[in-house]
XYZ file of C-alpha atoms in Angstrom:
251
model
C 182.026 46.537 125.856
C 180.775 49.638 124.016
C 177.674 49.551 122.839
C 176.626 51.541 119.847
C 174.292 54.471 119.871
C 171.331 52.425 117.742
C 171.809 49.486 119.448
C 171.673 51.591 122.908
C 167.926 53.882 121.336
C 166.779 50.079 120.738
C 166.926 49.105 124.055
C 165.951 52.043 125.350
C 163.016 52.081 123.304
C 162.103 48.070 124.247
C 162.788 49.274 127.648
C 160.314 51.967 127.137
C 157.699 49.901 125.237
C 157.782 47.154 127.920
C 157.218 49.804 130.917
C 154.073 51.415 128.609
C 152.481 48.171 127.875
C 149.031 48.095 128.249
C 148.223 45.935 131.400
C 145.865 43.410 131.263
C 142.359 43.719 132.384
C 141.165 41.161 134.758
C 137.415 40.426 135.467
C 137.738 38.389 138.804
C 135.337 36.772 141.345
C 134.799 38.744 144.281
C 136.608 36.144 146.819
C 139.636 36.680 145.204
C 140.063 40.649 146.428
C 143.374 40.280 148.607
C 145.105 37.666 146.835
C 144.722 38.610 143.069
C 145.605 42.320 144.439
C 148.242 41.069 146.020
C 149.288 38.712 142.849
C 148.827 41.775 140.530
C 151.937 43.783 142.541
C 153.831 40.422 142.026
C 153.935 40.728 138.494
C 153.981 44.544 138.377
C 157.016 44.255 140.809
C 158.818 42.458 138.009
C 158.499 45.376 135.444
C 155.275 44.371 133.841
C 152.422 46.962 133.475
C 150.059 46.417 136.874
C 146.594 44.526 135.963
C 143.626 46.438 136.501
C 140.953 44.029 138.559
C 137.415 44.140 138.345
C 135.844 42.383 141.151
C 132.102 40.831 141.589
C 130.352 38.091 141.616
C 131.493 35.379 138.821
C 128.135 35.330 137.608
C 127.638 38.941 137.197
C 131.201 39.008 135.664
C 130.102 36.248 132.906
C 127.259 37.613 131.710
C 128.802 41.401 131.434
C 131.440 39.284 129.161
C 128.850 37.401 127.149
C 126.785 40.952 126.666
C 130.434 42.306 124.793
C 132.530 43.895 127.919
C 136.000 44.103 126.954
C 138.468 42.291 129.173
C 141.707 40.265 128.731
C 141.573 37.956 131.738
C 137.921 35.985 133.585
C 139.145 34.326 137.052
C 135.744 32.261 138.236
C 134.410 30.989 141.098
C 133.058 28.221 140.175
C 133.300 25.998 136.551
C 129.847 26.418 135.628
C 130.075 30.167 134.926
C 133.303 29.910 132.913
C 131.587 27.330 130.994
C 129.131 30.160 129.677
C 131.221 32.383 128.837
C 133.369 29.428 127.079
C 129.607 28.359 125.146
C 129.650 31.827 123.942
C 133.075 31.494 122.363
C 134.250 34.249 124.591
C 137.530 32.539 126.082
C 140.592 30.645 124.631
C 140.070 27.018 125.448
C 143.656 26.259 125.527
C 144.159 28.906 128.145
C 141.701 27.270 130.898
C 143.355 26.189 133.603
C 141.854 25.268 137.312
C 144.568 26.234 139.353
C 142.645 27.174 143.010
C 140.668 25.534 145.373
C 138.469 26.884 148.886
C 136.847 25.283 151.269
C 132.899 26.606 152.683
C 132.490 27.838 156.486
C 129.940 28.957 158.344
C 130.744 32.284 159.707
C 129.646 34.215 163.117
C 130.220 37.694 163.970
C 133.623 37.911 166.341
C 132.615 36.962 169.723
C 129.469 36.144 169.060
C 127.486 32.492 167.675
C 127.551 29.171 169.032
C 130.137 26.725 167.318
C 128.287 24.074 165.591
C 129.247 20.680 164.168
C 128.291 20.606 160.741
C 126.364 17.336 160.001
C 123.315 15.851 158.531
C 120.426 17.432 160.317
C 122.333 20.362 162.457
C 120.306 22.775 164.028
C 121.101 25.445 162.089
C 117.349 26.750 162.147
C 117.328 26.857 165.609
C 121.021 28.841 166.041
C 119.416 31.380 163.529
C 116.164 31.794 165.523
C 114.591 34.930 164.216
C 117.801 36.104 162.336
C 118.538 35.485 159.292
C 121.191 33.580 157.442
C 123.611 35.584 154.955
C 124.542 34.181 151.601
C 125.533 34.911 148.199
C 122.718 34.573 146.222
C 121.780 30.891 146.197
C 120.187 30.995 142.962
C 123.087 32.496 140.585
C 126.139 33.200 142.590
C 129.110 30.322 143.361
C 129.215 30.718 146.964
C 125.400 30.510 147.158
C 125.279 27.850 144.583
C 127.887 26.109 147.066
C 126.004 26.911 149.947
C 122.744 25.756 148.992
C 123.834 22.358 147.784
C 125.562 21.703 151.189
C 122.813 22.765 153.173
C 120.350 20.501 150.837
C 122.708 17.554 150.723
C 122.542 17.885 154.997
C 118.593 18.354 154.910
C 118.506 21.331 156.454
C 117.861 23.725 153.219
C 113.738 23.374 153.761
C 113.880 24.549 157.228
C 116.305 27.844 156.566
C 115.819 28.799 153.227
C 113.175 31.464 154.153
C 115.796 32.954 155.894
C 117.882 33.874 153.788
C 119.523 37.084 153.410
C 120.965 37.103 149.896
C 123.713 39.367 149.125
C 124.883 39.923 145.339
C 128.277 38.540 145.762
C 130.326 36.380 148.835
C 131.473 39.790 149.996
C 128.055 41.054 150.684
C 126.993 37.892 152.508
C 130.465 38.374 154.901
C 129.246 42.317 155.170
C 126.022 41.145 156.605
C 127.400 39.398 159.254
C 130.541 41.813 159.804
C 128.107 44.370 160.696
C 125.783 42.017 162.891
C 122.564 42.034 160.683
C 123.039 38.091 160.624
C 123.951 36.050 163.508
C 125.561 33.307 160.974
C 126.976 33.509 157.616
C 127.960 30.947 154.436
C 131.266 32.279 152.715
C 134.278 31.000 151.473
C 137.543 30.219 154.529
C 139.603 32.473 152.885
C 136.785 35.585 153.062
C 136.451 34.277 156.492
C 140.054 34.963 157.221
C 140.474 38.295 155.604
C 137.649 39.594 158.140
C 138.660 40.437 161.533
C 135.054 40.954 162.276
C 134.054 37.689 161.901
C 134.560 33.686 163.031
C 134.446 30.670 161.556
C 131.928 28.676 163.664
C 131.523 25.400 161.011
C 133.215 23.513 158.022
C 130.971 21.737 155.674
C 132.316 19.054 154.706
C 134.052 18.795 151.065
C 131.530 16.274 150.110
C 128.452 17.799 150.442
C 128.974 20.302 147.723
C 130.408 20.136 144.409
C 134.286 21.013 144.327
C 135.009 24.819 144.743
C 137.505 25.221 142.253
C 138.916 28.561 140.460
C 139.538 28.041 136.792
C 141.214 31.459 134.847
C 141.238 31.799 130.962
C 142.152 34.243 128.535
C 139.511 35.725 126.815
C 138.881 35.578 123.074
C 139.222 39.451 122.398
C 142.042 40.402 124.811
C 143.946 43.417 123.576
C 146.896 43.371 126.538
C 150.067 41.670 125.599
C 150.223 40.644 128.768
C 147.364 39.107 129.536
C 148.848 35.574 128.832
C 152.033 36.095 130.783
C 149.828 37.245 133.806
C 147.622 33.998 133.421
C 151.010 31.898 133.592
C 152.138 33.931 136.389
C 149.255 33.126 137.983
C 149.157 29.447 137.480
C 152.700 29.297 138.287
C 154.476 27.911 141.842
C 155.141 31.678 142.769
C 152.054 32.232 141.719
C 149.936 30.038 143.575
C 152.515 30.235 146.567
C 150.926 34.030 146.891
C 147.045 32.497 147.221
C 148.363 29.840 149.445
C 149.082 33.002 152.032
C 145.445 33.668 151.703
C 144.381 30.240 152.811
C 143.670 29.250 149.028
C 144.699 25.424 148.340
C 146.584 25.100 145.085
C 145.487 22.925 142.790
């Protein structure tokens, strides 16, 4: 079949405009730094426009959003923080969807810390000794939000807080410990497995923390015609299949 020479300059120009589409811009919590990247090249490998992906912590991400920053896409750690952003009118409610979950470890540098079952009471004080104990900020950031409820609900929190080393996202708690200037380390499992650097030495158990869950949304002023294909992409089985790899459970 022939096809005429408008009908061909249409398709080459939908062809064209599909190619130059401007690609959504994703604010994303720091944890998610392999897998989203790797989610991103999913969707670009099917001849959409590559996301651009701002990582840090959730918190820092949420209030950049409520202070005006243009974005298309927020990925959270945590509910709380897209909450916020969601009292501020800043996302599309019937775009939120909590599609991941992760699981909290404690973390040792490779070859180095003393396994310890994680339980009411563990002597977590004593592994540290005079070293200190990396974390996300406990005060702000998910994983440190995560991490201090756990270590409260066990009864430990009185008897290591003062040693905390507080990094400004996950990834800065996992440096610490990477580079040996902790001895132990809260982060999520899949930051534990993306370090070679570093062992998991302890699972807290699910219930003595709130759920870690990942919710996404579409925010109010997005500007990429994309941005809610991505989000279904991303919420999608091939979509979650790709955080699976990354040790992410699907919810």
């Amino acid at each position: 079949m022939r096809i005429g020479s408008t009908l061909f300059a249409v398709l080459l120009a939908g062809a064209g405009a599909a190619a130059t589409a401007k690609p959504p811009l994703v604010l994303a919590a720091a944890s998610l730094q392999e897998s989203l990247t790797a989610a991103g090249d999913a969707w670009a490998a099917r001849g959409h426009a590559k996301p651009v992906i701002s990582f840090a912590a959730s918190s820092a991400l949420a209030r950049q959003i409520d202070a005006g920053a243009p974005a298309d896409l927020f990925v959270s750690a945590d509910e709380p923080w897209m909450d916020d952003v969601q009292r501020h009118g800043l996302v599309r409610p019937d775009t939120r969807v909590s599609f991941l979950a992760n699981r909290l470890v404690l973390i040792a540098p490779a070859g180095k810390g003393a396994a310890l079952r994680i339980a009411p009471g563990f002597p977590l004080a004593r592994a540290l000794g005079n070293g200190r104990l990396a974390m996300a900020d406990p005060e702000s950031v998910p994983a440190g939000l995560y991490g201090k409820a756990a270590l409260t609900t066990l009864g430990i929190w009185p008897a290591v807080a003062a040693k905390v080393a507080r990094g400004d996202s996950v990834r800065a708690a996992l440096a610490l410990v990477e580079r040996g200037e902790a001895p132990y380390g809260i982060v999520y499992e899949t930051d534990a497995r993306a370090s070679r650097a570093v062992r998991i030495v302890g699972v807290f158990p699910r219930a003595s923390h709130p759920p870690i869950t990942y919710p996404v949304a579409v925010l109010k002023n997005a500007t990429s015609g994309d941005a809610e294909g991505f989000r279904r992409f991303l919420i999608s089985a091939p979509g979650k299949a790709i955080f699976a790899r990354y040790g992410f459970t699907p919810r």
